[in-house]
Coordinates of C-alpha atoms in Angstrom, one line a residue:
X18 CA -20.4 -6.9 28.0
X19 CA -23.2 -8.8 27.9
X20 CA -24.1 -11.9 25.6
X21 CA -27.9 -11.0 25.0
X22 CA -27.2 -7.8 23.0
X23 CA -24.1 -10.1 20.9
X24 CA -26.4 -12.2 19.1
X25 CA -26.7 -13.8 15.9
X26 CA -25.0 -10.2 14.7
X27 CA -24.2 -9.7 11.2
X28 CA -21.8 -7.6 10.4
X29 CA -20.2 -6.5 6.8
X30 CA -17.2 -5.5 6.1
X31 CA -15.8 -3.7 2.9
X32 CA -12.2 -4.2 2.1
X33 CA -10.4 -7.9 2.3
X34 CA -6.8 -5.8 3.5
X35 CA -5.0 -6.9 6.9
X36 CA -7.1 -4.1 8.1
X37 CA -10.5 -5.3 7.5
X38 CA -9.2 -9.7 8.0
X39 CA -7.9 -8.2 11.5
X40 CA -11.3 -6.3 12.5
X41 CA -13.1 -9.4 11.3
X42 CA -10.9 -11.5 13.7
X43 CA -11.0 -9.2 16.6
X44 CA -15.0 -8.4 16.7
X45 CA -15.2 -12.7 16.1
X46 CA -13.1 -12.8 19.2
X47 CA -14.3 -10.4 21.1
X48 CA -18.2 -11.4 20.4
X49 CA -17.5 -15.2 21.0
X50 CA -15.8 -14.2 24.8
X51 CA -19.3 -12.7 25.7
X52 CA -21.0 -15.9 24.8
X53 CA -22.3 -14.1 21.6
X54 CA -22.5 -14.6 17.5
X55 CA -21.8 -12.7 14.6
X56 CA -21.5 -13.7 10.8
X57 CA -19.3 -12.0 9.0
X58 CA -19.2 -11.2 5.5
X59 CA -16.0 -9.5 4.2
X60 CA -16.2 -7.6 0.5
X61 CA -13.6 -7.0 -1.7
X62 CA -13.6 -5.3 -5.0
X63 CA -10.3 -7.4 -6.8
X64 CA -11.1 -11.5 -6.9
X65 CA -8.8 -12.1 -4.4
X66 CA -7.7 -11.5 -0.7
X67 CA -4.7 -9.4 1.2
X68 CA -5.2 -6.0 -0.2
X69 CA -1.8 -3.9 0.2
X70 CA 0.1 -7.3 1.1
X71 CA -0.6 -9.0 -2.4
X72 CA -0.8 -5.7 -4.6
X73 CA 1.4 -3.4 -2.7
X74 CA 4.6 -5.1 -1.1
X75 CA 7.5 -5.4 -3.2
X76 CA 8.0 -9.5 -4.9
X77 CA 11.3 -9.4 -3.7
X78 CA 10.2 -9.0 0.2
X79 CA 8.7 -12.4 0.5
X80 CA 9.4 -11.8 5.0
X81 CA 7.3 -8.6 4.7
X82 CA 4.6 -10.9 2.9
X83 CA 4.8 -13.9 5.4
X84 CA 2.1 -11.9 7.1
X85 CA -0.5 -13.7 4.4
X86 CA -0.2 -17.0 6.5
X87 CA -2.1 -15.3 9.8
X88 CA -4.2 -13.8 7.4
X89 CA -4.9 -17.0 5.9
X90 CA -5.3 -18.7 8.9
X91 CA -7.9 -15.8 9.8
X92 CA -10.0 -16.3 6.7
X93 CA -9.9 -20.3 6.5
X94 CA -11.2 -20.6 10.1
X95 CA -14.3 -20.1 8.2
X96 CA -15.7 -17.3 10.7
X97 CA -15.8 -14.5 8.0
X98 CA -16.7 -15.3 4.6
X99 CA -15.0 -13.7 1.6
X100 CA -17.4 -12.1 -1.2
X101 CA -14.4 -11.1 -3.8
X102 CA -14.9 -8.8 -7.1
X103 CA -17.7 -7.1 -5.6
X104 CA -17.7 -3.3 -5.7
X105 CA -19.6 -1.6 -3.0
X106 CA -21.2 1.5 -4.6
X107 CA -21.0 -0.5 -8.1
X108 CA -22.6 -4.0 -7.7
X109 CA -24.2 -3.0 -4.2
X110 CA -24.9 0.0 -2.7
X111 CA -23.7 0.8 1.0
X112 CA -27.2 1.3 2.0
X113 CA -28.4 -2.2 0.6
X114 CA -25.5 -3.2 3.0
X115 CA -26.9 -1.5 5.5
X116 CA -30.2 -3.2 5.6
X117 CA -28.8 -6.5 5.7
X118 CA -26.4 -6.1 8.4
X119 CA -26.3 -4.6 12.1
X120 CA -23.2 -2.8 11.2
X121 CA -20.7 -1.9 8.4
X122 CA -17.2 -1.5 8.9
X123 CA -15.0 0.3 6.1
X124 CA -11.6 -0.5 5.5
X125 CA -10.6 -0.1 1.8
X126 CA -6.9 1.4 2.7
X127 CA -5.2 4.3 0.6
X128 CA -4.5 2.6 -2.6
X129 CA -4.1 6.4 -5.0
X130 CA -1.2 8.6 -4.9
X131 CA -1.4 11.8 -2.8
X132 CA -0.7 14.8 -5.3
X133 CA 2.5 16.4 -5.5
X134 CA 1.2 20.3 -6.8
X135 CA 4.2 21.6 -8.5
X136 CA 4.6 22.9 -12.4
X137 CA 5.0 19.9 -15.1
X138 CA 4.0 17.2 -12.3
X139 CA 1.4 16.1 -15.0
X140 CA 3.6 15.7 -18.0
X141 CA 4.5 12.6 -19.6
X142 CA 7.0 10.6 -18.1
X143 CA 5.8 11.6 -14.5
X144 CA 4.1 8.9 -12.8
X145 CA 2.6 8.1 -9.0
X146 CA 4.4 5.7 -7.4
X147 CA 1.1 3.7 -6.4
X148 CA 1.0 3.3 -10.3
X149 CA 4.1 1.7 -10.7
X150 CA 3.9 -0.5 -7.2
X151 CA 0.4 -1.9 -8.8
X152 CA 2.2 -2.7 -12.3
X153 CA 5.1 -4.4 -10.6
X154 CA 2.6 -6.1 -8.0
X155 CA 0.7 -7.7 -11.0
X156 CA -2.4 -5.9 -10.3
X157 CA -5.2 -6.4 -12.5
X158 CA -6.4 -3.3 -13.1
X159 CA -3.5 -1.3 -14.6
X160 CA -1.8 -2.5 -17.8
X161 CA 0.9 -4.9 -18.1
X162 CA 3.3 -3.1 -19.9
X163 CA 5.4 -0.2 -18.2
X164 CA 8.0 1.3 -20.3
X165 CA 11.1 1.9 -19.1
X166 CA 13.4 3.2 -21.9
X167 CA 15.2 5.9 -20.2
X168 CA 18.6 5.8 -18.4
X169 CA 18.4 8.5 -15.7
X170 CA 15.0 8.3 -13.0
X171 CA 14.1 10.0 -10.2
X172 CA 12.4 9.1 -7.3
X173 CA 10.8 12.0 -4.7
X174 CA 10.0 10.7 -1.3
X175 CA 12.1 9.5 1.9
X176 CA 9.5 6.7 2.9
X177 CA 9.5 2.9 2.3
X178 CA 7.5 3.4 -1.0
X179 CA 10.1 5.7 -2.2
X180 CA 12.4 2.8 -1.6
X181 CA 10.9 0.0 -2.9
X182 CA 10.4 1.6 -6.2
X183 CA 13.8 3.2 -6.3
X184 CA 15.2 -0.7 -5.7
X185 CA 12.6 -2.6 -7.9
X186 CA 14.4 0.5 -11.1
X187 CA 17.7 0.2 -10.1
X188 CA 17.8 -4.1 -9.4
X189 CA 18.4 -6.4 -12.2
X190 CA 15.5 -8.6 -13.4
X191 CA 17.3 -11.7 -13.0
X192 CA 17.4 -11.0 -9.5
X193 CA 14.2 -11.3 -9.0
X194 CA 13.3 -14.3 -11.3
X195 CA 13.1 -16.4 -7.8
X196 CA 10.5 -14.2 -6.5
X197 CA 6.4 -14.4 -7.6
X198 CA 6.7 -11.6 -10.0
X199 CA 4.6 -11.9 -12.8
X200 CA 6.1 -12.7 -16.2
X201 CA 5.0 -9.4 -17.9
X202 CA 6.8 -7.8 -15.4
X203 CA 9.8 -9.4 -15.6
X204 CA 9.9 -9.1 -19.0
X205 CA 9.5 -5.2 -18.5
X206 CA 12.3 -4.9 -16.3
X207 CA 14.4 -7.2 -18.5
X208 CA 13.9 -4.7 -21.2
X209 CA 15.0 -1.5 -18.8
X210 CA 17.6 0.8 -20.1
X211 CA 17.8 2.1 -16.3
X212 CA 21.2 3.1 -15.6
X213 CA 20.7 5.9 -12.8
X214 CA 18.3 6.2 -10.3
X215 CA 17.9 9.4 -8.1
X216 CA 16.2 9.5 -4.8
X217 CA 15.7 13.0 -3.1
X218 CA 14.5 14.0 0.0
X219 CA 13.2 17.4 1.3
X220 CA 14.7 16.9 4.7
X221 CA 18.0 15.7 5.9
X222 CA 19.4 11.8 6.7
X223 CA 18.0 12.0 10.4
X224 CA 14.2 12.6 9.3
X225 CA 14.0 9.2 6.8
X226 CA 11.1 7.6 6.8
X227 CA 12.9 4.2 5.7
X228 CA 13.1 1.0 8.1
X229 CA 16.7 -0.6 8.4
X230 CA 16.0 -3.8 6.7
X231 CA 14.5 -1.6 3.8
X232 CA 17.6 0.5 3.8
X233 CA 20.3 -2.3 4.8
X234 CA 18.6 -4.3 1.9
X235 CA 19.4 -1.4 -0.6
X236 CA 23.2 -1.7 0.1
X237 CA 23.0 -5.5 -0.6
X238 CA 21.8 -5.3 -4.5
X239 CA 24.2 -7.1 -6.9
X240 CA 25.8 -5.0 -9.5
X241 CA 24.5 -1.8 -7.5
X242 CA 26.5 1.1 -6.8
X243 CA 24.9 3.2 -4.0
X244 CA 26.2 6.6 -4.5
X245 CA 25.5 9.9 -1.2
X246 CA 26.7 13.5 -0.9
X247 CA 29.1 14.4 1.7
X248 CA 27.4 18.0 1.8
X249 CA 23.9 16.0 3.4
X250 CA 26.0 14.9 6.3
X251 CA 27.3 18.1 7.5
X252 CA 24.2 18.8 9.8
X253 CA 24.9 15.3 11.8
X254 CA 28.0 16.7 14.1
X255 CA 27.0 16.4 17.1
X256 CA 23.4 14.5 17.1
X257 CA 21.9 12.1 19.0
X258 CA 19.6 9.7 16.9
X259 CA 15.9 9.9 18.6
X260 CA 15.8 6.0 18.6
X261 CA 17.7 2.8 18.1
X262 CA 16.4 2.4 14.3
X263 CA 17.5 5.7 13.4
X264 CA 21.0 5.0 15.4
X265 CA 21.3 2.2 13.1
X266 CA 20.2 3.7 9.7
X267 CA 22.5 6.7 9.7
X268 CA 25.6 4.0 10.3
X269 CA 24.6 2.7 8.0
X270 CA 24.3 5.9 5.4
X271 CA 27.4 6.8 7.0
X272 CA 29.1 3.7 6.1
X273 CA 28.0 4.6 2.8
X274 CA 29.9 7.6 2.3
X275 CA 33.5 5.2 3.0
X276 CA 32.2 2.8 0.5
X277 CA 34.6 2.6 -2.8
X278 CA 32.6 2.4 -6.4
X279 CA 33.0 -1.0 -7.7
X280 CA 32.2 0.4 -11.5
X281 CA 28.4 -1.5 -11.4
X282 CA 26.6 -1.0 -13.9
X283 CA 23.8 0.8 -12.4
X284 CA 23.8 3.2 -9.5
X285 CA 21.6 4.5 -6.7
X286 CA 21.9 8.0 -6.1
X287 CA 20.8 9.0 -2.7
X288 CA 19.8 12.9 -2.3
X289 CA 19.1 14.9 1.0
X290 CA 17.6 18.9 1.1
X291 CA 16.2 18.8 -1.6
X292 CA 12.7 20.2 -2.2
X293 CA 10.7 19.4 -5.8
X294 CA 10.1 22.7 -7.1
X295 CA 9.5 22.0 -10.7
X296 CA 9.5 19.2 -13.3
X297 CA 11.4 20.4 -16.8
X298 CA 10.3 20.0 -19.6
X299 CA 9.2 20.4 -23.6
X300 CA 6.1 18.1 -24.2
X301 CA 7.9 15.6 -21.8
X302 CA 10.1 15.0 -18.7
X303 CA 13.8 16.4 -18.9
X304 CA 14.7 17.1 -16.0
X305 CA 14.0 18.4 -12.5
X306 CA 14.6 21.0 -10.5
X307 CA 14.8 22.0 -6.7
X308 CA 15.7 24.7 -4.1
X309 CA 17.9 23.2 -1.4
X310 CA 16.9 22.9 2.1
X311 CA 18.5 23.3 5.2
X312 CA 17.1 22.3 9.5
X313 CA 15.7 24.7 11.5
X314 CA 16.4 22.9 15.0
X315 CA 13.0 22.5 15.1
X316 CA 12.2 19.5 12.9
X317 CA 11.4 21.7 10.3
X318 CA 13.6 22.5 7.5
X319 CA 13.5 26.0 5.1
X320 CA 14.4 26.6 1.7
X321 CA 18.1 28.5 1.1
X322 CA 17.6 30.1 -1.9
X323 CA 19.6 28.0 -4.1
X324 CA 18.7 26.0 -7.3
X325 CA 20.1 22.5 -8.6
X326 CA 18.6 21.2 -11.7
X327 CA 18.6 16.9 -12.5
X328 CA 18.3 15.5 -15.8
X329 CA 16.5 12.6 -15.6
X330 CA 13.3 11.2 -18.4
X331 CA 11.5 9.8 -15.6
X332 CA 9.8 11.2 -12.4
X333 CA 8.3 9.1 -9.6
X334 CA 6.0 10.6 -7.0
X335 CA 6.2 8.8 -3.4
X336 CA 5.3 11.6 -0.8
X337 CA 2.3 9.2 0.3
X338 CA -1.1 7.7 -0.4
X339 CA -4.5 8.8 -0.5
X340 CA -7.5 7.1 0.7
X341 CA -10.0 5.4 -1.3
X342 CA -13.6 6.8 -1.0
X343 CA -16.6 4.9 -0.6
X344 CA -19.7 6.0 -2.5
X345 CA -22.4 7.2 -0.3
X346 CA -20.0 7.5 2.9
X347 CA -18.7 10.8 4.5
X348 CA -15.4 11.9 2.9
X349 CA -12.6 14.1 4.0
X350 CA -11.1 15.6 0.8
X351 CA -8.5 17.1 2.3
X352 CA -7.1 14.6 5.1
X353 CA -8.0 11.8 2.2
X354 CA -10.3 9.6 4.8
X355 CA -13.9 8.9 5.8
X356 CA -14.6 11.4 8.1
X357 CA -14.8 9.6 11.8
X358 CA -14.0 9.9 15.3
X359 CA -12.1 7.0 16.6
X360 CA -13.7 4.6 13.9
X361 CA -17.2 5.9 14.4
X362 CA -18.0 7.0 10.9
X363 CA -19.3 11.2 11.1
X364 CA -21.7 13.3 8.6
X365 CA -19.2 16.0 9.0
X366 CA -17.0 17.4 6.1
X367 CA -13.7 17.4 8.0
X368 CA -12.8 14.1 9.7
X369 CA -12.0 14.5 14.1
X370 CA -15.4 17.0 14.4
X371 CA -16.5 15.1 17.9
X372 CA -19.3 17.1 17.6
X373 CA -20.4 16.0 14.2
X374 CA -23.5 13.5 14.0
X375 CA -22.6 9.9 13.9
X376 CA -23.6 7.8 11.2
X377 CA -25.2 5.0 13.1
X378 CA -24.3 1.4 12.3
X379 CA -21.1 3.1 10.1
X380 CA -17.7 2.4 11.4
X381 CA -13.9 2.5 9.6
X382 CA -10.8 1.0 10.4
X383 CA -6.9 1.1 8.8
X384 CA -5.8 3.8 6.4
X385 CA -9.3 5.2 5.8
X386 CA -9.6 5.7 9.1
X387 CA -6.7 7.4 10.1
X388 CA -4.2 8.2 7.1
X389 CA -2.0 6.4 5.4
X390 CA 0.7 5.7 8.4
X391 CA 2.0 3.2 10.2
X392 CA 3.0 -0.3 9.6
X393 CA 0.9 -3.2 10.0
X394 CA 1.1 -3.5 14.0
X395 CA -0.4 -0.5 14.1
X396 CA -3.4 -1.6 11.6
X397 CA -4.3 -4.2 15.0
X398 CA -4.4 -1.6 17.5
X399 CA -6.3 0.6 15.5
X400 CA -8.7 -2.2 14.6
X401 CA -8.8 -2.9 18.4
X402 CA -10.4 0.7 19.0
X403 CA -12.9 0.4 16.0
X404 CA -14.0 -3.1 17.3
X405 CA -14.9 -1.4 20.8
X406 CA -16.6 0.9 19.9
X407 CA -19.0 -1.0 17.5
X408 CA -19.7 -3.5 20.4
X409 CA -20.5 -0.6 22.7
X410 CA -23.0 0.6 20.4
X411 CA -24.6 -2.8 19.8
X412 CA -25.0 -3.4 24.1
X413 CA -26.1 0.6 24.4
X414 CA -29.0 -0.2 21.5
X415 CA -28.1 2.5 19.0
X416 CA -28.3 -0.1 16.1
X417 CA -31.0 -1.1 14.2
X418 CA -31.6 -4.5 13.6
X419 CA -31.3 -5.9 10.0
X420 CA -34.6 -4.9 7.8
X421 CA -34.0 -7.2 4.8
X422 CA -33.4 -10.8 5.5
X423 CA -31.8 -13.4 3.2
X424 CA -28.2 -14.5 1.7
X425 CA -26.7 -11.5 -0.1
X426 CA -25.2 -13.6 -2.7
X427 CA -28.8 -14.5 -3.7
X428 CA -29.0 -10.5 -4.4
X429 CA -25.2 -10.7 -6.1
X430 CA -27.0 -13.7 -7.9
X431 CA -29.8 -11.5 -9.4
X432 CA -27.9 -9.2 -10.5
X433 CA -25.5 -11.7 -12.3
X434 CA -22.3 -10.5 -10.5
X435 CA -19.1 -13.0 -10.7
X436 CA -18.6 -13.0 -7.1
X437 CA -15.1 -14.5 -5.8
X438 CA -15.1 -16.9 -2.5
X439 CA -12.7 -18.4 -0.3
X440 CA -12.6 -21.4 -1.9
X441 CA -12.5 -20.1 -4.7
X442 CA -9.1 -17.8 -4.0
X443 CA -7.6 -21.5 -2.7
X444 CA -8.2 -22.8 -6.4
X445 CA -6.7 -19.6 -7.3
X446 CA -3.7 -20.0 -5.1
X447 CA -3.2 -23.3 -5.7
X448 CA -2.9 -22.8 -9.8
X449 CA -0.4 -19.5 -9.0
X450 CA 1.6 -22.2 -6.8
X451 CA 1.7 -24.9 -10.1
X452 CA 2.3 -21.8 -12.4
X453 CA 5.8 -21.5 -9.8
X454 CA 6.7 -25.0 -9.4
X455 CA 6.8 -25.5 -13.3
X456 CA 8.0 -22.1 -14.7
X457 CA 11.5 -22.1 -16.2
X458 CA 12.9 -20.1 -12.9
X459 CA 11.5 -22.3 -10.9
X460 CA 9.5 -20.2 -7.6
X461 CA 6.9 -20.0 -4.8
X462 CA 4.3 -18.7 -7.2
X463 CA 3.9 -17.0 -10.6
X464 CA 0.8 -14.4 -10.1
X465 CA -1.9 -14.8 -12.3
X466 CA -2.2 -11.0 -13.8
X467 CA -5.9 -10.5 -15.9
X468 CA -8.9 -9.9 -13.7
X469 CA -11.3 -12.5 -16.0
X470 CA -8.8 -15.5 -15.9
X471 CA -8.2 -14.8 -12.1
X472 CA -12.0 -14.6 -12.0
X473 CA -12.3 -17.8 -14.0
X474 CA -10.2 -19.8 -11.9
X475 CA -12.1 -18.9 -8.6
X476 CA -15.5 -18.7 -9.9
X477 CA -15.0 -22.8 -11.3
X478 CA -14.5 -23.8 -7.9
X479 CA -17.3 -21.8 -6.8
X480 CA -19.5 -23.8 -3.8
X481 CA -22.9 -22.4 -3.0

């Protein structure tokens, strides 16, 4: 690598996610080793930072979140700038980015649910999980009030999602009056008539998708029963767990099974082979049915021909996420990604095509890139192979230089857009902190819920 081609880059990036803070970190890194500089500018369409770590983890996982300070520390070094409620496509167009900076990098995550195709999915009282994760997250574009009037849910999904949501219906809201929660929230799950939640899986107990703290965590809720079939353990005689997490999670399932009921007042149903076939239902959701499911040996599993019907009011969806398009980029509608090969960004229709024409100066990183997969170690690695491949274009000369110069935010300016910054989410964090320290339930934070006030409070600390 050589310094000459390294300098005075500028380089945009669109999506303020640990994906896109840890590409902004890495190519800073990387570029100041060669003896080179880049400027940074880092977009994000909600006012403030963290993506999927402040609108997408669970309030009552505050380790899970202790990932903001690096990411803090990331963004207050002061090497990328933050340009928040900005929507590329909206306020700016990608090729505007394009001829102000040597490259773009996108990494705006998986933030929709993937679709679950089955008769009745769309009726009322059938909701995506990424729905209900962004109400109970405090996000500020999906109302504030979630009803929750119905005693029996169901949840479809074997993944950490799945769980989260299945814990957030079944836990008590006084529980979580220590977390950040927002106080709409709370107040919506102090109203739940929730008695019985159901999770179902299509495979078996050895193919979970969970983590052991997610699932050891589920055991531990106060006035919890957690309730699992005999029948979804016969398959285990005789198997040998893959890995050591797995080793651990069936124990515990299987300690599970031993466990007496302590008559809580809510329970946790916990369902294996079972396939979503159909939701029930006259005008609304009743109930829901499946064909049960049995292994192949091969990983796989196959339906047996019999039926169970559920009745439950409520249906969750959390069989995964699906990627959030960028006007004017190359899309794959079926994988749910921009179309790429290793982070290059491709013209091609289907995302992998090595022989598809690269979009020069394009490049994507995180769940757009790849899927939505993989836990946040992964999101550095996969950041790492973006990074060097943008750097290898830059030394090579396949980018072109910058055509329009000037500030962006004098273009933002213009055009009379309320543009977040950095200092302007630390006056924003700072009045979430004072909300905590003098609620009633006293608390790290309280989050600060409508888009205009969070806009208000950033924008008055706004520095030019």
């Amino acid at each position: 690598m050589t310094s000459s081609s390294l300098q005075n880059l500028r380089v945009a990036i669109v999506g303020a996610g640990p994906a896109g803070i840890y590409a902004g970190n890495i190519l800073t890194n990387a570029v100041n080793d060669a003896g080179g500089s880049v400027a940074i500018d880092l977009f994000e369409s909600l006012p403030a930072p963290y993506g999927l770590i402040r609108y997408g983890v669970a309030p009552d996982h505050p380790r899970i979140k202790g990932i903001v300070n690096s990411l803090h520390e990331m963004l207050d070094a002061g090497t990328t700038r933050f340009i928040g409620n900005v929507e590329v496509g909206r306020d700016i167009a990608l090729e505007e980015l394009h001829e102000r900076y040597d490259a773009v990098i996108l990494a705006t995550g998986a933030i929709r649910d993937a679709a679950l195709d089955i008769p009745g999915i769309d009726l009322p009282g059938s909701f995506g999980a990424a729905d209900f994760v962004a109400w109970f997250d405090g996000h500020p574009d999906v109302p504030t009030e979630w009803t929750l009037d119905q005693r029996e849910v169901a949840v479809i999904g074997n993944g950490n999602v799945a769980l989260d949501v299945a814990r957030i219906l079944a836990k008590h809201a006084v529980d979580l009056r220590s977390t950040e929660i927002a106080d709409n929230v709370l107040a919506g799950l102090e109203a739940s008539a929730v008695t019985d939640v159901h999770v179902f899986g299509r495979r078996g107990p050895a193919d979970i998708k969970f983590t052991p703290i997610e699932l050891r965590e589920l055991g531990e809720v106060p006035d919890v029963d957690i309730v699992v079939h005999d029948e979804d353990f016969a398959y285990l005689e005789g198997l040998t767990p893959a890995n050591n997490q797995l080793k651990v999670m069936l124990r515990i399932l299987e300690s599970w099974r031993t466990r007496e009921s302590t008559g809580a007042s809510r329970r946790l149903h916990l369902h294996f082979y079972h396939s979503p076939v159909e939701v029930l239902g006259d005008g609304k959701v009743e109930g829901l049915r499946f064909e049960r499911t049995e292994p192949t040996g091969d990983g796989r599993v196959r339906g047996t021909g019999e039926f169970r019907e559920y009745p439950v009011q409520q249906v969750y969806r959390a069989v995964g996420y699906y990627g959030t398009p960028v006007i004017d980029a190359p899309f794959d509608e079926k994988a749910g990604v921009v179309s790429n090969v290793e982070g290059r960004v491709t013209d091609a229709a289907t995302t992998g095509d090595a022989d598809a024409p690269v979009v020069p100066g394009l490049y994507a990183t995180g769940w757009i890139k790849r899927g939505p997969v993989g836990l946040i170690g992964h999101t550095k690695s996969d950041a790492m192979e973006t990074i060097a491949h943008l750097v290898a274009d830059i030394e090579a000369g396949r980018l072109s230089a910058p055509a329009v110069a000037g500030d962006v935010l004098n273009l933002l300016d213009e055009r009379e857009v309320a543009y977040t910054t950095w200092d302007g989410w630390l006056a924003l964090d700072a009045h979430e902190r004072e909300l905590g320290a003098n609620h009633l339930h006293t608390r790290e934070r309280v989050k600060v819920v409508p888009r205009d006030e969070q806009v208000g409070i950033s924008r008055g600390a706004l520095v030019r």
